[in-house]
Amino acid sequence: MGTDHTSKIVGTAWGLLILNTLGSTGAKTIVPLPRSLIQMVTMGALAVAFTLALAVNPRLRIRASAFVFLLTLLLVPSVISSADLESGFGALFRCARLALFVGTLWLLSRWWDGGLTFVRHHIRIYFAVLASVAAGAVLSPGAAMPELYGGRLVGALWPLTPPQIGQYAAVIIGLAVLLLLGRRTDRVSAAVVIVPALVLLALTHTRTATLGLLIGLVLAIGSLFLTSAAARRFFAWAVLCAAVAAVGFGSVLRAWFLRGQSEENFTSLTGRAKVWDALLAAPRTTSEHLFGAGLGDKSFGGLPIDNSWLAVYHEQGMTGVALVAAVIVVLGGVALLRPPSLPRACAIFLISYCAIASYTEAGLGDASPYLLHLAVAASLLAVPATAPAATAEVPGRPVPRWAQSSEVT
């Protein structure tokens, strides 16, 4: 199979994984889409992604990956907690989905070589998703910025929420900026990605994504500070622009950040803290404390949990929390031990973004965009496979004529 053809199949499989994690709930779309149809599309995308990954890797050659190994271990508390059907048959269905998701990552890990291939796949596919959001806003501005979401941008063609759109925009902005600093793309190509994504991020009013983008870029560029003059120049200009914006547009930025909320509502994280307190105060058995209540829809008492750590604790228990923490610690530790490079900077950005977003967004314990971001980070931190060295011939004594025969009599 040709290298280009294989690369296209791998990229298609990655795109289907992203399609699977887009979800099936969100704003009302211009053309009403039944939830059952959306679920059929997303689950079908995962099945096709696994099939393509298996077809392109029929010998099941995989790379050793602590990241995917820990995700495999995460299946254990997920299955144990879901087996008693306390959360219904949907829990077992979500376990099967997570198993298929992790299996696809194992198959694709063969192409994790420390290069930027999956970064480019990530940017292209999420840019296409954002293009659909922009198209929906052009076709129906009212449906794209409904009053139900406070006038924030949503997906009008595919049901996407403002936090989802903000997350996708922030991730591709950060990666595109780093590629530009590393001279792996030109300014025009970077601007085509960064400018529209910034506009969409601003229209979503997503604070978590904005903070994750800024802090992630500071850490990533900081990792290049001593080895890249471009990174130092960008950092200096960014600090200058931030100072000017803080002085000249401080009130506008504050109003954007508050989104019209009161100080009390803002300090309670838009009501999230009340759900978190109720979840932690709920009585649990020893089994539920260790393994959780089973994979669900990341909600408690009918309200979204919106915190990865508490969602994992609720569904997969302390065992799941320990495994997810190990994922972040292992990836972060490996990134810190690598020498300064563009792949390392991209990995630091993705890891730090996911760690920051985990405080107000759920997803680290189940098939989600956050696990795909971390998978890209794992691919960037993988050590390239080296071809085995040819065995050198060692001169020795001449072989007698009778010993050169290929048969033994």
Short mmCIF file of C-alpha atoms in Angstrom, two decimals:
data_model
loop_
_atom_site.label_atom_id
_atom_site.label_comp_id
_atom_site.label_asym_id
_atom_site.label_seq_id
_atom_site.Cartn_x
_atom_site.Cartn_y
_atom_site.Cartn_z
CA MET A 1 0.00 0.00 0.00
CA GLY A 2 1.46 3.39 -1.01
CA THR A 3 2.59 5.83 1.65
CA ASP A 4 0.29 8.62 0.40
CA HIS A 5 -2.68 6.28 0.25
CA THR A 6 -1.96 5.03 3.77
CA SER A 7 -1.65 8.59 5.06
CA LYS A 8 -5.03 9.48 3.57
CA ILE A 9 -6.68 6.48 5.22
CA VAL A 10 -5.11 7.33 8.58
CA GLY A 11 -6.27 10.95 8.21
CA THR A 12 -9.78 9.79 7.32
CA ALA A 13 -9.88 7.50 10.36
CA TRP A 14 -8.78 10.42 12.55
CA GLY A 15 -11.49 12.62 11.07
CA LEU A 16 -14.10 9.97 11.81
CA LEU A 17 -12.92 9.79 15.43
CA ILE A 18 -13.43 13.55 15.68
CA LEU A 19 -16.90 13.20 14.13
CA ASN A 20 -17.75 10.59 16.75
CA THR A 21 -16.86 12.98 19.57
CA LEU A 22 -18.94 15.91 18.30
CA GLY A 23 -21.89 14.66 20.32
CA SER A 24 -25.59 14.51 19.63
CA THR A 25 -27.02 17.28 21.84
CA GLY A 26 -26.83 21.03 21.50
CA ALA A 27 -28.68 23.91 19.94
CA LYS A 28 -31.59 23.60 17.55
CA THR A 29 -30.38 23.36 13.97
CA ILE A 30 -31.77 25.05 10.87
CA VAL A 31 -32.90 21.67 9.55
CA PRO A 32 -34.14 19.65 12.55
CA LEU A 33 -31.98 16.52 12.98
CA PRO A 34 -33.42 13.68 15.07
CA ARG A 35 -31.10 12.72 17.89
CA SER A 36 -31.33 9.08 16.85
CA LEU A 37 -30.02 10.02 13.38
CA ILE A 38 -27.12 11.99 14.85
CA GLN A 39 -26.22 9.12 17.16
CA MET A 40 -26.34 6.74 14.23
CA VAL A 41 -23.95 8.97 12.29
CA THR A 42 -21.52 9.43 15.19
CA MET A 43 -21.47 5.77 16.19
CA GLY A 44 -21.23 4.72 12.56
CA ALA A 45 -18.23 7.05 12.22
CA LEU A 46 -16.49 5.27 15.11
CA ALA A 47 -17.18 1.83 13.61
CA VAL A 48 -15.85 2.94 10.21
CA ALA A 49 -12.79 4.54 11.85
CA PHE A 50 -11.97 1.26 13.60
CA THR A 51 -12.50 -0.67 10.35
CA LEU A 52 -10.22 1.66 8.39
CA ALA A 53 -7.55 1.53 11.10
CA LEU A 54 -7.72 -2.26 11.07
CA ALA A 55 -7.60 -2.37 7.26
CA VAL A 56 -4.51 -0.18 7.12
CA ASN A 57 -2.87 -2.07 10.00
CA PRO A 58 -3.92 -5.72 9.44
CA ARG A 59 -0.90 -7.14 11.26
CA LEU A 60 -1.85 -5.20 14.40
CA ARG A 61 1.48 -3.43 14.69
CA ILE A 62 1.27 -0.91 17.51
CA ARG A 63 3.57 1.47 19.33
CA ALA A 64 4.22 1.14 23.04
CA SER A 65 2.19 3.97 24.57
CA ALA A 66 1.68 4.62 28.27
CA PHE A 67 -1.16 6.98 27.32
CA VAL A 68 -3.24 4.37 25.48
CA PHE A 69 -2.29 1.72 28.06
CA LEU A 70 -3.74 3.88 30.84
CA LEU A 71 -6.89 4.45 28.79
CA THR A 72 -7.15 0.67 28.40
CA LEU A 73 -6.90 0.30 32.17
CA LEU A 74 -9.65 2.92 32.50
CA LEU A 75 -11.98 0.42 30.86
CA VAL A 76 -11.73 -1.77 33.97
CA PRO A 77 -13.55 0.53 36.45
CA SER A 78 -15.89 1.58 33.64
CA VAL A 79 -17.02 -2.00 33.03
CA ILE A 80 -17.13 -2.92 36.75
CA SER A 81 -19.32 0.07 37.60
CA SER A 82 -21.55 -0.33 34.55
CA ALA A 83 -22.10 -4.08 34.86
CA ASP A 84 -24.76 -3.79 37.59
CA LEU A 85 -26.84 -1.61 35.19
CA GLU A 86 -27.41 1.05 37.87
CA SER A 87 -27.09 3.62 35.09
CA GLY A 88 -29.08 1.46 32.63
CA PHE A 89 -28.03 -0.36 29.48
CA GLY A 90 -26.67 2.90 28.14
CA ALA A 91 -23.69 2.49 30.47
CA LEU A 92 -22.67 -0.77 28.80
CA PHE A 93 -23.16 0.85 25.40
CA ARG A 94 -20.83 3.67 26.43
CA CYS A 95 -18.29 1.09 27.65
CA ALA A 96 -18.37 -0.58 24.24
CA ARG A 97 -17.92 2.80 22.59
CA LEU A 98 -14.92 3.60 24.80
CA ALA A 99 -13.41 0.17 24.06
CA LEU A 100 -13.77 0.70 20.30
CA PHE A 101 -12.35 4.23 20.65
CA VAL A 102 -9.29 3.00 22.56
CA GLY A 103 -8.84 0.10 20.13
CA THR A 104 -8.74 2.55 17.21
CA LEU A 105 -6.10 4.61 19.01
CA TRP A 106 -4.01 1.46 19.50
CA LEU A 107 -4.20 0.69 15.77
CA LEU A 108 -3.31 4.26 14.77
CA SER A 109 -0.45 4.43 17.28
CA ARG A 110 1.73 2.72 14.67
CA TRP A 111 2.01 6.13 12.93
CA TRP A 112 2.88 8.08 16.10
CA ASP A 113 6.48 9.02 15.37
CA GLY A 114 7.02 12.39 17.03
CA GLY A 115 6.15 14.26 13.83
CA LEU A 116 3.47 16.85 13.10
CA THR A 117 1.24 14.63 10.93
CA PHE A 118 -1.59 14.33 13.46
CA VAL A 119 -1.33 18.02 14.33
CA ARG A 120 -2.10 18.83 10.69
CA HIS A 121 -4.96 16.29 10.63
CA HIS A 122 -6.32 17.90 13.80
CA ILE A 123 -6.20 21.42 12.41
CA ARG A 124 -7.74 20.52 9.03
CA ILE A 125 -10.65 18.55 10.45
CA TYR A 126 -11.56 20.97 13.22
CA PHE A 127 -11.26 23.85 10.75
CA ALA A 128 -13.84 22.05 8.59
CA VAL A 129 -16.10 21.74 11.65
CA LEU A 130 -15.72 25.46 12.35
CA ALA A 131 -16.43 26.21 8.69
CA SER A 132 -19.80 24.50 9.12
CA VAL A 133 -20.45 26.71 12.17
CA ALA A 134 -19.61 29.83 10.17
CA ALA A 135 -21.83 28.67 7.31
CA GLY A 136 -24.71 28.20 9.74
CA ALA A 137 -24.19 31.71 11.11
CA VAL A 138 -24.32 33.15 7.59
CA LEU A 139 -27.41 31.17 6.58
CA SER A 140 -29.37 31.85 9.77
CA PRO A 141 -27.89 34.34 12.25
CA GLY A 142 -30.88 33.97 14.54
CA ALA A 143 -30.51 30.20 14.82
CA ALA A 144 -26.73 30.51 15.23
CA MET A 145 -26.96 32.98 18.12
CA PRO A 146 -30.22 32.16 19.91
CA GLU A 147 -31.50 33.85 23.05
CA LEU A 148 -31.55 30.46 24.78
CA TYR A 149 -27.74 30.62 24.90
CA GLY A 150 -27.60 34.33 25.66
CA GLY A 151 -26.75 35.26 22.08
CA ARG A 152 -23.62 33.12 22.08
CA LEU A 153 -22.61 31.33 18.88
CA VAL A 154 -23.86 27.75 18.45
CA GLY A 155 -23.88 25.23 15.65
CA ALA A 156 -26.87 25.84 13.38
CA LEU A 157 -26.07 23.03 10.92
CA TRP A 158 -24.82 20.47 13.44
CA PRO A 159 -25.88 20.77 17.11
CA LEU A 160 -22.78 22.23 18.74
CA THR A 161 -22.74 24.21 21.99
CA PRO A 162 -20.70 27.42 22.56
CA PRO A 163 -18.12 25.62 24.77
CA GLN A 164 -17.56 23.03 22.04
CA ILE A 165 -17.02 25.65 19.35
CA GLY A 166 -14.77 27.65 21.65
CA GLN A 167 -12.70 24.57 22.42
CA TYR A 168 -12.19 23.65 18.75
CA ALA A 169 -11.32 27.25 17.85
CA ALA A 170 -8.85 27.65 20.72
CA VAL A 171 -7.05 24.39 19.96
CA ILE A 172 -6.49 25.08 16.27
CA ILE A 173 -5.49 28.70 16.96
CA GLY A 174 -2.83 27.55 19.41
CA LEU A 175 -1.49 24.85 17.10
CA ALA A 176 -1.47 27.18 14.08
CA VAL A 177 0.44 29.84 16.03
CA LEU A 178 3.05 27.28 17.07
CA LEU A 179 3.42 25.96 13.52
CA LEU A 180 3.95 29.52 12.33
CA LEU A 181 6.59 30.17 14.98
CA GLY A 182 8.31 26.91 14.06
CA ARG A 183 8.24 27.89 10.36
CA ARG A 184 6.24 24.82 9.45
CA THR A 185 3.61 26.92 7.71
CA ASP A 186 3.50 30.30 6.00
CA ARG A 187 1.79 33.44 7.27
CA VAL A 188 -1.07 33.32 4.79
CA SER A 189 -1.99 29.72 5.63
CA ALA A 190 -1.76 30.48 9.35
CA ALA A 191 -3.92 33.61 8.99
CA VAL A 192 -6.58 31.64 7.09
CA VAL A 193 -6.93 29.43 10.17
CA ILE A 194 -6.25 31.86 13.02
CA VAL A 195 -8.34 34.90 12.03
CA PRO A 196 -11.71 33.15 11.43
CA ALA A 197 -11.17 30.93 14.46
CA LEU A 198 -10.52 34.00 16.65
CA VAL A 199 -13.77 35.56 15.43
CA LEU A 200 -15.72 32.42 16.22
CA LEU A 201 -14.06 32.12 19.65
CA ALA A 202 -15.03 35.71 20.45
CA LEU A 203 -18.65 35.06 19.39
CA THR A 204 -18.92 32.04 21.68
CA HIS A 205 -17.91 34.07 24.78
CA THR A 206 -16.21 30.93 26.10
CA ARG A 207 -14.00 31.88 29.04
CA THR A 208 -12.51 28.42 29.63
CA ALA A 209 -11.34 28.09 26.03
CA THR A 210 -9.90 31.62 26.04
CA LEU A 211 -7.95 31.08 29.27
CA GLY A 212 -6.80 27.65 28.09
CA LEU A 213 -5.56 29.17 24.83
CA LEU A 214 -3.67 32.01 26.52
CA ILE A 215 -2.10 29.96 29.31
CA GLY A 216 -1.35 27.04 26.98
CA LEU A 217 0.41 29.33 24.50
CA VAL A 218 2.41 31.01 27.27
CA LEU A 219 3.68 27.62 28.47
CA ALA A 220 4.31 26.30 24.96
CA ILE A 221 6.13 29.41 23.75
CA GLY A 222 8.02 29.53 27.04
CA SER A 223 9.38 26.06 26.26
CA LEU A 224 10.85 27.52 23.03
CA PHE A 225 12.04 30.78 24.58
CA LEU A 226 15.72 29.86 24.86
CA THR A 227 16.02 28.19 21.45
CA SER A 228 13.78 30.24 19.14
CA ALA A 229 14.22 33.91 18.29
CA ALA A 230 10.77 33.90 16.66
CA ALA A 231 9.24 32.69 19.93
CA ARG A 232 10.97 35.49 21.85
CA ARG A 233 9.76 38.13 19.39
CA PHE A 234 6.22 36.80 19.44
CA PHE A 235 6.21 36.72 23.24
CA ALA A 236 7.42 40.32 23.44
CA TRP A 237 4.78 41.55 20.98
CA ALA A 238 2.07 39.54 22.75
CA VAL A 239 2.94 41.11 26.11
CA LEU A 240 2.90 44.59 24.55
CA CYS A 241 -0.46 44.03 22.84
CA ALA A 242 -1.93 42.56 26.03
CA ALA A 243 -0.82 45.61 28.03
CA VAL A 244 -2.34 48.01 25.47
CA ALA A 245 -5.59 46.01 25.37
CA ALA A 246 -5.81 45.92 29.17
CA VAL A 247 -5.42 49.70 29.37
CA GLY A 248 -7.48 50.74 26.36
CA PHE A 249 -10.20 48.09 26.32
CA GLY A 250 -10.32 46.97 29.94
CA SER A 251 -14.05 47.66 30.40
CA VAL A 252 -14.96 45.97 27.12
CA LEU A 253 -12.91 42.88 27.98
CA ARG A 254 -14.45 42.74 31.45
CA ALA A 255 -17.97 42.95 30.01
CA TRP A 256 -17.13 40.18 27.51
CA PHE A 257 -15.70 38.03 30.26
CA LEU A 258 -18.69 38.46 32.59
CA ARG A 259 -21.22 37.81 29.76
CA GLY A 260 -23.80 39.93 31.54
CA GLN A 261 -23.71 37.80 34.69
CA SER A 262 -23.76 39.09 38.23
CA GLU A 263 -20.66 38.83 40.39
CA GLU A 264 -22.36 36.16 42.53
CA ASN A 265 -23.26 34.05 39.50
CA PHE A 266 -19.74 34.44 38.14
CA THR A 267 -18.07 33.40 41.40
CA SER A 268 -20.28 30.29 41.59
CA LEU A 269 -19.12 29.39 38.05
CA THR A 270 -22.61 29.82 36.57
CA GLY A 271 -24.15 27.49 39.13
CA ARG A 272 -21.62 24.69 38.65
CA ALA A 273 -20.44 24.89 42.27
CA LYS A 274 -23.92 23.94 43.54
CA VAL A 275 -23.93 20.76 41.42
CA TRP A 276 -20.40 19.92 42.58
CA ASP A 277 -21.30 20.34 46.26
CA ALA A 278 -24.38 18.15 45.85
CA LEU A 279 -22.38 15.46 44.06
CA LEU A 280 -19.68 15.34 46.74
CA ALA A 281 -22.27 15.30 49.52
CA ALA A 282 -24.24 12.38 48.03
CA PRO A 283 -23.87 9.08 49.96
CA ARG A 284 -21.87 6.34 48.21
CA THR A 285 -21.15 2.71 48.83
CA THR A 286 -17.56 1.43 48.95
CA SER A 287 -17.96 0.03 45.44
CA GLU A 288 -19.28 3.35 44.11
CA HIS A 289 -16.45 5.21 45.83
CA LEU A 290 -13.84 2.97 44.19
CA PHE A 291 -15.41 2.30 40.78
CA GLY A 292 -18.23 4.84 40.39
CA ALA A 293 -21.83 4.49 39.30
CA GLY A 294 -21.20 3.59 35.67
CA LEU A 295 -20.67 5.59 32.50
CA GLY A 296 -23.46 8.09 31.97
CA ASP A 297 -24.16 11.44 30.34
CA LYS A 298 -21.85 13.38 32.70
CA SER A 299 -24.75 14.76 34.73
CA PHE A 300 -25.91 14.59 38.36
CA GLY A 301 -29.48 15.19 39.43
CA GLY A 302 -30.37 16.13 35.87
CA LEU A 303 -27.76 18.91 35.73
CA PRO A 304 -24.41 18.77 33.89
CA ILE A 305 -21.39 18.17 36.11
CA ASP A 306 -19.03 20.26 33.95
CA ASN A 307 -15.88 19.08 35.69
CA SER A 308 -13.81 16.21 34.37
CA TRP A 309 -12.51 15.11 37.74
CA LEU A 310 -15.90 15.04 39.45
CA ALA A 311 -17.49 13.39 36.40
CA VAL A 312 -14.84 10.66 36.47
CA TYR A 313 -15.28 10.29 40.25
CA HIS A 314 -19.04 9.96 39.83
CA GLU A 315 -18.88 7.46 36.97
CA GLN A 316 -15.56 5.60 37.47
CA GLY A 317 -14.72 6.28 41.10
CA MET A 318 -11.38 7.01 42.69
CA THR A 319 -9.80 4.34 40.50
CA GLY A 320 -10.78 6.30 37.41
CA VAL A 321 -9.57 9.57 38.95
CA ALA A 322 -6.17 8.00 39.68
CA LEU A 323 -5.86 6.70 36.10
CA VAL A 324 -6.87 10.01 34.51
CA ALA A 325 -4.43 11.85 36.79
CA ALA A 326 -1.73 9.38 35.73
CA VAL A 327 -2.46 10.22 32.07
CA ILE A 328 -1.87 13.94 32.67
CA VAL A 329 1.18 13.37 34.88
CA VAL A 330 2.82 10.89 32.49
CA LEU A 331 2.29 13.05 29.40
CA GLY A 332 3.38 16.19 31.23
CA GLY A 333 6.45 14.47 32.68
CA VAL A 334 7.53 13.11 29.31
CA ALA A 335 7.06 16.54 27.73
CA LEU A 336 9.25 18.18 30.37
CA LEU A 337 12.00 15.61 29.83
CA ARG A 338 12.12 16.10 26.06
CA PRO A 339 14.60 18.62 24.62
CA PRO A 340 13.10 21.90 23.30
CA SER A 341 11.43 21.42 19.92
CA LEU A 342 8.28 22.38 18.04
CA PRO A 343 6.56 18.97 18.62
CA ARG A 344 7.29 19.29 22.34
CA ALA A 345 5.82 22.81 22.39
CA CYS A 346 2.64 21.61 20.63
CA ALA A 347 2.35 18.74 23.13
CA ILE A 348 2.76 21.12 26.09
CA PHE A 349 0.04 23.37 24.66
CA LEU A 350 -2.42 20.48 24.27
CA ILE A 351 -1.69 18.96 27.68
CA SER A 352 -1.95 22.28 29.51
CA TYR A 353 -5.13 23.21 27.61
CA CYS A 354 -6.82 19.93 28.58
CA ALA A 355 -5.67 20.27 32.20
CA ILE A 356 -7.10 23.80 32.44
CA ALA A 357 -10.36 22.93 30.68
CA SER A 358 -10.86 19.90 32.94
CA TYR A 359 -11.94 22.25 35.74
CA THR A 360 -15.11 23.43 33.98
CA GLU A 361 -15.57 20.82 31.24
CA ALA A 362 -16.15 17.05 31.40
CA GLY A 363 -14.63 14.50 29.04
CA LEU A 364 -11.31 13.13 30.30
CA GLY A 365 -12.86 9.82 31.35
CA ASP A 366 -14.73 8.92 28.16
CA ALA A 367 -14.39 9.13 24.38
CA SER A 368 -14.17 12.89 23.84
CA PRO A 369 -12.27 15.63 21.99
CA TYR A 370 -10.08 16.05 25.07
CA LEU A 371 -8.79 12.48 24.77
CA LEU A 372 -8.09 13.14 21.08
CA HIS A 373 -6.13 16.29 21.99
CA LEU A 374 -4.09 14.22 24.44
CA ALA A 375 -3.64 11.50 21.81
CA VAL A 376 -2.11 14.10 19.48
CA ALA A 377 0.19 15.12 22.34
CA ALA A 378 1.17 11.46 22.81
CA SER A 379 1.95 11.17 19.09
CA LEU A 380 4.17 14.25 19.33
CA LEU A 381 6.08 12.82 22.29
CA ALA A 382 6.61 9.38 20.74
CA VAL A 383 10.20 8.49 19.94
CA PRO A 384 10.67 7.90 16.18
CA ALA A 385 11.23 4.28 15.28
CA THR A 386 14.76 3.61 14.08
CA ALA A 387 15.56 1.12 11.37
CA PRO A 388 17.64 -1.82 12.59
CA ALA A 389 21.29 -1.43 11.73
CA ALA A 390 22.67 -3.79 9.13
CA THR A 391 24.72 -6.56 10.61
CA ALA A 392 28.35 -6.09 9.70
CA GLU A 393 30.25 -9.09 8.44
CA VAL A 394 32.97 -10.12 10.84
CA PRO A 395 36.07 -11.45 9.16
CA GLY A 396 37.02 -14.88 10.32
CA ARG A 397 38.80 -18.02 9.20
CA PRO A 398 38.18 -19.24 5.67
CA VAL A 399 35.48 -21.92 5.50
CA PRO A 400 36.62 -25.29 4.12
CA ARG A 401 35.13 -26.38 0.79
CA TRP A 402 33.36 -29.37 2.31
CA ALA A 403 31.62 -27.15 4.87
CA GLN A 404 30.14 -24.84 2.18
CA SER A 405 27.61 -27.43 1.05
CA SER A 406 23.98 -26.56 1.83
CA GLU A 407 23.05 -30.16 2.63
CA VAL A 408 24.25 -32.47 5.35
CA THR A 409 24.89 -36.07 4.38
#
